[in-house]
Amino acid sequence: MSKRDYYEVLGVTKTVTETELKVAFRKLAMVHHPDRNPGDKEAEIKFKEVNEAYQCLSDGQKRSAYDRFGHAAFQQGGAGGPGFGNEFGDFMSDIFENFFGEAQAGRGGARGRGGAPGRERGADLRYNLEITLEEAFSGKTETIKIPTSIACETCSGTGAKPGSKARTCQTCAGYGRVRAAQGFFAIERTCPNCHGRGEVIDDPCSACSGAGRLERERSLSINVPAGVDDGLRIRLAGEGESGLRGGPSGDLYVFLSIAPHLFFQRDGADLFCRVPISMVTAALAGEITVPVIDGGQTQVRIPAGTQAGKQFRIKGKGMPVLRSREVGDLYIQVSVETPQNLTKRQRELLQEFDQSASDENHPESAGFFSKVKDFFVSGATRP
Ligand SMILES: [Zn+2]
Ligand SMILES: [Zn+2]
């Protein structure tokens, strides 16, 4: 199924302001909220879609990534699935707990939202992955080890000793939450007896002490595509911590950073490299050898009379553009190195050159100083 455009989902234009976005989102979220449409699968899908679109567009950074790359910005080679869905899930349910709290309580507290109590979604995990610019250039497969918890095999994640069963908590009758009147308000809080699980395990599984999961180290192979940039986030759905007592797994977010490079600075797909050349090469012309990100090198011809700061573009020697066939360029910016530690003879040669030099040799400084002179005579500061 192809994903709908986020702006379209929220019924807004690309120029929508933050405030307008929030208003549009609230309206739609209210209409499609599952608590208002019990059992309506389509409303549930719509709600998720609206939620996801808002999470992306309300975040400046994600929005600009989306504007540039579309949905591809948040997906990774098929492993990803829709981005951001769960990161804001908790935040969202906080909002809706406030909006719809009474309706939920009427239908049985926590059970009204997200299935049976006790089943808890596993936590999302974050993994910071630093790669080199060369690796970002060619793409790489990185095997990472993540400490995580997996469902206990002994009790199949139930937390109860095999053959025994958890029993419904009597304090909250299985809702996981209890209500108490406080003045005019009915306050709902997590059940103190079962800690929100809705059930009590009398005979806990010995392998996991009743948690239903075990701590393990897992290795996971991550495919980092060529052209990735600093700050990119890769979401691996379901690769986070496993859920509690049969709950769904969390997601794994890989935050990518790229180590600074010795020669190259990157701007999008283009690379920049500053190369010092000698005063003589700059004056008389020459050829310099410069490094290329693919590991090779290339020749750049320096014409006679090259000034410091001059840039030379080498087409197609930059970074690949993520999920495209385009490639950026390499810019070589030369700096002209003034010779130092001169011998007596070298000094004489330069002085000799200086005596023979005319304004023709230094048109820029000659021009500048004649302008300065004009300024002192007439006060002119405009060309
Ligand atoms: Zn167990
Ligand atoms: Zn309870």
Coordinates of C-alpha atoms and ligand atoms in Angstrom, one line a residue:
M1 CA 0.0 0.0 0.0
S2 CA 1.5 3.3 -0.9
K3 CA 1.4 6.0 1.7
R4 CA -0.6 9.1 1.4
D5 CA 1.0 12.5 1.4
Y6 CA 1.2 13.8 5.0
Y7 CA -0.1 17.2 4.0
E8 CA -3.0 15.6 2.2
V9 CA -3.7 13.4 5.2
L10 CA -4.1 16.5 7.4
G11 CA -5.9 18.4 4.7
V12 CA -3.4 21.3 4.7
T13 CA -1.2 23.0 2.2
K14 CA 2.6 22.9 2.2
T15 CA 2.7 26.4 3.5
V16 CA 0.7 25.5 6.6
T17 CA 1.8 27.2 9.9
E18 CA 2.5 25.4 13.1
T19 CA -0.7 26.7 14.7
E20 CA -2.9 25.8 11.7
L21 CA -1.3 22.4 11.6
K22 CA -2.1 21.8 15.3
V23 CA -5.7 22.8 14.7
A24 CA -6.1 20.6 11.7
F25 CA -4.6 17.7 13.6
R26 CA -6.8 18.1 16.7
K27 CA -9.9 18.2 14.6
L28 CA -9.1 15.0 12.7
A29 CA -7.7 13.2 15.7
M30 CA -11.0 13.8 17.6
V31 CA -13.1 12.5 14.7
H32 CA -11.0 9.4 14.2
H33 CA -10.0 8.6 17.7
P34 CA -10.6 4.9 18.5
D35 CA -12.4 5.6 21.7
R36 CA -15.0 7.5 19.7
N37 CA -15.2 4.7 17.1
P38 CA -15.1 1.5 19.0
G39 CA -14.4 -1.5 16.8
D40 CA -14.2 0.7 13.6
K41 CA -11.0 -0.6 11.9
E42 CA -11.1 2.1 9.3
A43 CA -11.2 4.9 11.9
E44 CA -8.3 3.3 13.7
I45 CA -6.2 3.3 10.5
K46 CA -7.2 6.9 9.8
F47 CA -6.3 7.9 13.3
K48 CA -2.9 6.3 13.0
E49 CA -2.3 8.0 9.7
V50 CA -3.3 11.4 11.0
N51 CA -1.1 10.9 14.1
E52 CA 1.9 9.9 12.0
A53 CA 1.5 12.8 9.6
Y54 CA 1.3 15.3 12.5
Q55 CA 4.3 13.9 14.3
C56 CA 6.3 14.4 11.2
L57 CA 5.1 17.8 10.1
S58 CA 5.1 19.3 13.6
D59 CA 8.8 18.7 13.9
G60 CA 10.7 21.3 11.9
Q61 CA 13.6 19.0 11.2
K62 CA 11.5 16.1 10.1
R63 CA 9.2 18.3 8.1
S64 CA 12.1 19.7 6.1
A65 CA 13.4 16.1 5.6
Y66 CA 10.0 15.1 4.4
D67 CA 9.7 18.1 2.1
R68 CA 13.0 17.0 0.5
F69 CA 12.7 13.3 0.3
G70 CA 9.1 12.4 1.0
H71 CA 8.3 9.2 2.9
A72 CA 11.7 7.8 1.9
A73 CA 13.3 10.2 4.4
F74 CA 12.1 8.0 7.3
Q75 CA 12.4 4.6 5.8
Q76 CA 15.3 2.3 5.5
G77 CA 15.5 -0.4 2.8
G78 CA 12.2 -2.0 3.7
A79 CA 13.1 -2.7 7.3
G80 CA 11.7 0.5 8.5
G81 CA 8.0 0.7 7.8
P82 CA 6.2 3.9 8.7
G83 CA 8.4 6.3 10.7
F84 CA 7.8 7.9 14.1
G85 CA 4.6 6.0 14.8
N86 CA 5.5 5.0 18.3
E87 CA 7.9 7.6 19.5
F88 CA 5.1 10.0 20.0
G89 CA 2.6 7.3 20.8
D90 CA 2.9 7.8 24.5
F91 CA 2.7 11.5 24.2
M92 CA -0.4 11.1 22.2
S93 CA -2.1 8.8 24.7
D94 CA -1.3 11.3 27.4
I95 CA -3.2 13.9 25.5
F96 CA -6.1 11.6 24.8
E97 CA -6.2 10.4 28.3
N98 CA -7.0 14.0 29.2
F99 CA -9.5 14.4 26.4
F100 CA -11.3 11.1 26.7
G101 CA -10.5 10.1 30.2
E102 CA -14.1 9.9 31.4
A103 CA -15.3 7.9 28.4
Q104 CA -12.5 5.4 29.0
A105 CA -13.1 5.1 32.7
G106 CA -16.7 4.4 32.0
R107 CA -15.8 1.5 29.8
G108 CA -13.3 0.0 32.2
G109 CA -10.2 2.1 32.5
A110 CA -7.0 0.9 31.0
R111 CA -8.7 -1.9 29.2
G112 CA -10.4 0.5 27.0
R113 CA -7.1 1.5 25.5
G114 CA -4.8 -1.0 23.8
G115 CA -6.0 -4.4 24.8
A116 CA -5.5 -6.3 28.0
P117 CA -3.7 -4.7 30.9
G118 CA -0.4 -6.2 31.9
R119 CA 0.7 -6.5 28.4
E120 CA 3.2 -3.8 28.0
R121 CA 4.9 -2.6 24.9
G122 CA 8.7 -3.0 25.0
A123 CA 10.7 0.2 25.3
D124 CA 12.2 1.8 22.2
L125 CA 15.9 1.6 22.1
R126 CA 18.4 4.2 20.7
Y127 CA 21.7 3.2 19.2
N128 CA 24.2 5.9 18.2
L129 CA 26.2 4.8 15.2
E130 CA 29.1 6.8 14.1
I131 CA 30.5 6.1 10.6
T132 CA 33.3 7.7 8.5
L133 CA 32.6 9.9 5.5
E134 CA 34.1 7.1 3.3
E135 CA 31.5 4.7 4.7
A136 CA 28.7 7.2 4.1
F137 CA 30.0 7.5 0.6
S138 CA 30.0 3.8 -0.2
G139 CA 27.3 2.6 2.2
K140 CA 28.0 -0.2 4.7
T141 CA 26.5 -3.1 6.6
E142 CA 27.2 -2.7 10.3
T143 CA 26.7 -5.4 12.8
I144 CA 25.7 -3.9 16.1
K145 CA 25.3 -5.5 19.5
I146 CA 22.4 -4.2 21.5
P147 CA 21.6 -5.1 25.1
T148 CA 17.9 -5.9 25.0
S149 CA 15.4 -8.1 26.6
I150 CA 13.8 -11.0 24.8
A151 CA 10.6 -12.9 25.6
C152 CA 11.2 -15.6 28.2
E153 CA 11.1 -19.0 26.5
T154 CA 10.3 -20.9 29.6
C155 CA 7.0 -19.2 30.3
S156 CA 6.4 -18.0 26.7
G157 CA 6.5 -14.4 28.1
T158 CA 3.6 -14.8 30.5
G159 CA 5.8 -14.6 33.6
A160 CA 3.9 -17.5 35.3
K161 CA 5.6 -20.8 36.0
P162 CA 4.7 -23.3 33.2
G163 CA 1.5 -25.1 34.1
S164 CA 0.4 -22.3 36.4
K165 CA -1.6 -19.2 35.4
A166 CA -1.7 -15.6 36.5
R167 CA -4.9 -14.7 38.2
T168 CA -7.0 -11.6 37.8
C169 CA -6.1 -8.9 40.3
Q170 CA -8.9 -8.5 42.9
T171 CA -8.1 -5.0 43.8
C172 CA -8.8 -3.6 40.4
A173 CA -10.8 -6.5 38.9
G174 CA -8.3 -6.8 36.2
Y175 CA -8.5 -3.2 34.9
G176 CA -5.0 -2.3 36.1
R177 CA -6.4 1.0 37.4
V178 CA -8.5 2.0 40.4
R179 CA -10.8 5.0 40.8
A180 CA -11.2 7.0 44.0
A181 CA -13.5 10.0 44.6
Q182 CA -11.6 13.1 45.7
G183 CA -14.0 16.0 46.1
F184 CA -15.9 16.5 42.9
F185 CA -13.3 14.6 40.9
A186 CA -12.9 10.9 40.3
I187 CA -9.2 10.2 40.3
E188 CA -8.0 7.2 38.4
R189 CA -4.6 5.8 39.3
T190 CA -2.5 2.7 38.6
C191 CA -3.6 -0.2 40.8
P192 CA -1.2 -0.5 43.7
N193 CA -1.7 -4.2 44.1
C194 CA -0.8 -5.4 40.5
H195 CA 1.0 -2.2 39.4
G196 CA -1.2 -1.8 36.4
R197 CA -0.9 -5.3 35.1
G198 CA -4.4 -6.3 36.0
E199 CA -3.2 -9.7 37.1
V200 CA -1.2 -11.2 39.8
I201 CA 1.3 -14.0 39.4
D202 CA 1.3 -16.3 42.5
D203 CA 3.8 -18.7 41.0
P204 CA 6.3 -16.7 39.0
C205 CA 8.4 -18.4 36.3
S206 CA 11.8 -19.1 37.8
A207 CA 13.8 -18.3 34.6
C208 CA 12.6 -14.7 34.4
S209 CA 11.3 -14.1 38.0
G210 CA 7.9 -13.3 36.6
A211 CA 8.9 -10.5 34.3
G212 CA 8.2 -12.6 31.2
R213 CA 11.4 -11.5 29.6
L214 CA 15.2 -11.9 29.9
E215 CA 18.1 -9.6 29.4
R216 CA 20.2 -10.6 26.4
E217 CA 22.7 -9.1 24.0
R218 CA 21.5 -9.3 20.5
S219 CA 23.4 -8.6 17.3
L220 CA 21.7 -7.0 14.5
S221 CA 22.9 -6.2 11.0
I222 CA 22.1 -2.7 9.8
N223 CA 22.3 -1.8 6.2
V224 CA 23.4 1.9 6.0
P225 CA 22.7 3.0 2.4
A226 CA 25.2 5.1 0.5
G227 CA 24.7 8.9 0.7
V228 CA 23.4 9.0 4.3
D229 CA 24.0 12.3 6.1
D230 CA 24.7 13.3 9.7
G231 CA 21.7 13.2 12.0
L232 CA 19.8 10.6 10.0
R233 CA 17.6 8.3 12.0
I234 CA 16.9 4.8 10.9
R235 CA 13.9 3.1 12.5
L236 CA 13.9 -0.7 12.8
A237 CA 10.3 -1.6 13.7
G238 CA 10.0 -4.2 16.4
E239 CA 13.7 -4.5 17.0
G240 CA 13.6 -2.7 20.4
E241 CA 12.9 -4.3 23.8
S242 CA 10.4 -7.0 23.7
G243 CA 7.1 -6.4 25.4
L244 CA 6.1 -7.4 28.8
R245 CA 3.9 -10.5 29.1
G246 CA 3.2 -10.9 25.4
G247 CA 3.1 -7.2 24.6
P248 CA 4.5 -5.9 21.3
S249 CA 8.2 -5.1 21.0
G250 CA 9.4 -1.6 20.9
D251 CA 11.4 -0.1 18.0
L252 CA 15.1 0.4 17.6
Y253 CA 16.2 3.8 16.4
V254 CA 19.7 4.1 15.0
F255 CA 21.0 7.7 15.2
L256 CA 23.6 8.2 12.6
S257 CA 26.5 10.6 12.9
I258 CA 29.4 11.0 10.6
A259 CA 32.9 11.5 12.0
P260 CA 34.7 14.7 10.9
H261 CA 37.0 14.1 7.9
L262 CA 40.7 15.1 7.7
F263 CA 40.4 16.7 4.3
F264 CA 36.7 17.0 3.3
Q265 CA 33.9 19.2 4.5
R266 CA 30.5 18.2 3.3
D267 CA 27.6 20.3 2.3
G268 CA 24.7 18.1 1.2
A269 CA 26.1 16.0 -1.7
D270 CA 29.0 18.4 -2.3
L271 CA 32.5 18.0 -0.8
F272 CA 34.9 20.8 -0.2
C273 CA 38.6 20.5 0.2
R274 CA 41.1 23.3 0.9
V275 CA 44.4 22.8 -0.7
P276 CA 47.5 25.0 -0.2
I277 CA 49.5 25.7 -3.2
S278 CA 52.9 27.6 -3.5
M279 CA 53.1 31.2 -4.5
V280 CA 55.1 30.1 -7.6
T281 CA 52.5 27.5 -8.7
A282 CA 49.8 30.1 -8.3
A283 CA 51.8 32.6 -10.4
L284 CA 53.3 30.3 -13.0
A285 CA 50.6 27.6 -13.3
G286 CA 51.0 24.0 -12.4
E287 CA 49.2 20.8 -11.6
I288 CA 48.3 19.6 -8.1
T289 CA 47.2 16.1 -7.0
V290 CA 44.1 16.1 -4.7
P291 CA 42.5 13.3 -2.7
V292 CA 39.0 11.9 -3.8
I293 CA 36.5 10.4 -1.4
D294 CA 36.4 7.1 -3.3
G295 CA 40.0 6.6 -2.1
G296 CA 41.7 7.6 -5.3
Q297 CA 43.2 10.9 -6.4
T298 CA 42.8 13.3 -9.2
Q299 CA 44.8 16.1 -10.9
V300 CA 43.7 19.7 -10.9
R301 CA 45.3 22.1 -13.3
I302 CA 46.1 25.5 -11.7
P303 CA 46.2 28.2 -14.4
A304 CA 48.8 31.0 -14.2
G305 CA 47.7 34.0 -12.0
T306 CA 45.4 31.9 -9.7
Q307 CA 44.4 33.9 -6.7
A308 CA 43.9 32.6 -3.2
G309 CA 40.4 31.3 -2.5
K310 CA 39.8 30.3 -6.1
Q311 CA 37.5 27.2 -6.3
F312 CA 37.8 24.5 -8.9
R313 CA 34.9 22.1 -9.4
I314 CA 35.5 18.5 -10.1
K315 CA 32.2 17.2 -11.4
G316 CA 30.8 14.0 -10.0
K317 CA 33.4 13.4 -7.3
G318 CA 31.2 14.3 -4.4
M319 CA 28.8 12.2 -2.3
P320 CA 26.0 10.1 -3.7
V321 CA 22.5 11.4 -3.1
L322 CA 20.5 9.0 -0.9
R323 CA 18.3 6.8 -3.0
S324 CA 19.1 8.4 -6.3
R325 CA 21.6 8.1 -9.0
E326 CA 22.8 11.7 -8.5
V327 CA 26.2 12.5 -7.3
G328 CA 27.5 15.7 -5.9
D329 CA 30.7 17.5 -6.9
L330 CA 34.1 18.1 -5.3
Y331 CA 35.2 21.7 -4.8
I332 CA 38.9 22.3 -4.4
Q333 CA 39.6 25.7 -2.9
V334 CA 43.2 26.8 -3.1
S335 CA 45.0 28.9 -0.6
V336 CA 48.3 30.4 -1.6
E337 CA 51.1 29.9 0.8
T338 CA 53.4 32.8 1.3
P339 CA 57.0 31.4 1.5
Q340 CA 58.7 31.5 4.9
N341 CA 62.2 31.1 6.2
L342 CA 63.8 32.6 3.1
T343 CA 67.5 32.3 2.5
K344 CA 69.5 35.4 1.6
R345 CA 69.5 34.4 -2.0
Q346 CA 65.8 33.8 -2.1
R347 CA 65.2 37.2 -0.5
E348 CA 67.3 38.9 -3.2
L349 CA 65.4 37.2 -5.9
L350 CA 62.1 38.3 -4.5
Q351 CA 63.4 41.8 -4.0
E352 CA 64.6 41.8 -7.6
F353 CA 61.2 40.7 -8.7
D354 CA 59.5 43.4 -6.7
Q355 CA 61.7 46.1 -8.2
S356 CA 60.7 45.0 -11.7
A357 CA 57.1 44.5 -10.9
S358 CA 54.5 47.0 -12.2
D359 CA 50.7 47.6 -11.6
E360 CA 50.2 45.0 -14.4
N361 CA 51.5 42.3 -12.1
H362 CA 49.1 43.2 -9.2
P363 CA 46.0 44.8 -10.8
E364 CA 43.9 44.2 -7.8
S365 CA 46.1 45.8 -5.2
A366 CA 47.0 48.6 -7.6
G367 CA 43.2 49.2 -8.1
F368 CA 42.5 49.1 -4.4
F369 CA 45.2 51.6 -3.5
S370 CA 44.1 54.0 -6.2
K371 CA 40.6 53.8 -4.8
V372 CA 41.9 54.5 -1.3
K373 CA 43.7 57.6 -2.8
D374 CA 40.4 58.8 -4.4
F375 CA 38.7 58.3 -1.1
F376 CA 41.1 60.6 0.7
V377 CA 40.9 63.2 -2.1
S378 CA 37.1 63.3 -2.8
G379 CA 35.5 61.1 -0.1
A380 CA 34.1 58.8 -2.8
T381 CA 33.1 55.4 -1.4
R382 CA 31.1 54.1 -4.3
P383 CA 32.5 52.5 -7.4
Ligands
ZN1 ZN 9.7 -16.8 32.3
ZN2 ZN -4.8 -4.6 40.3

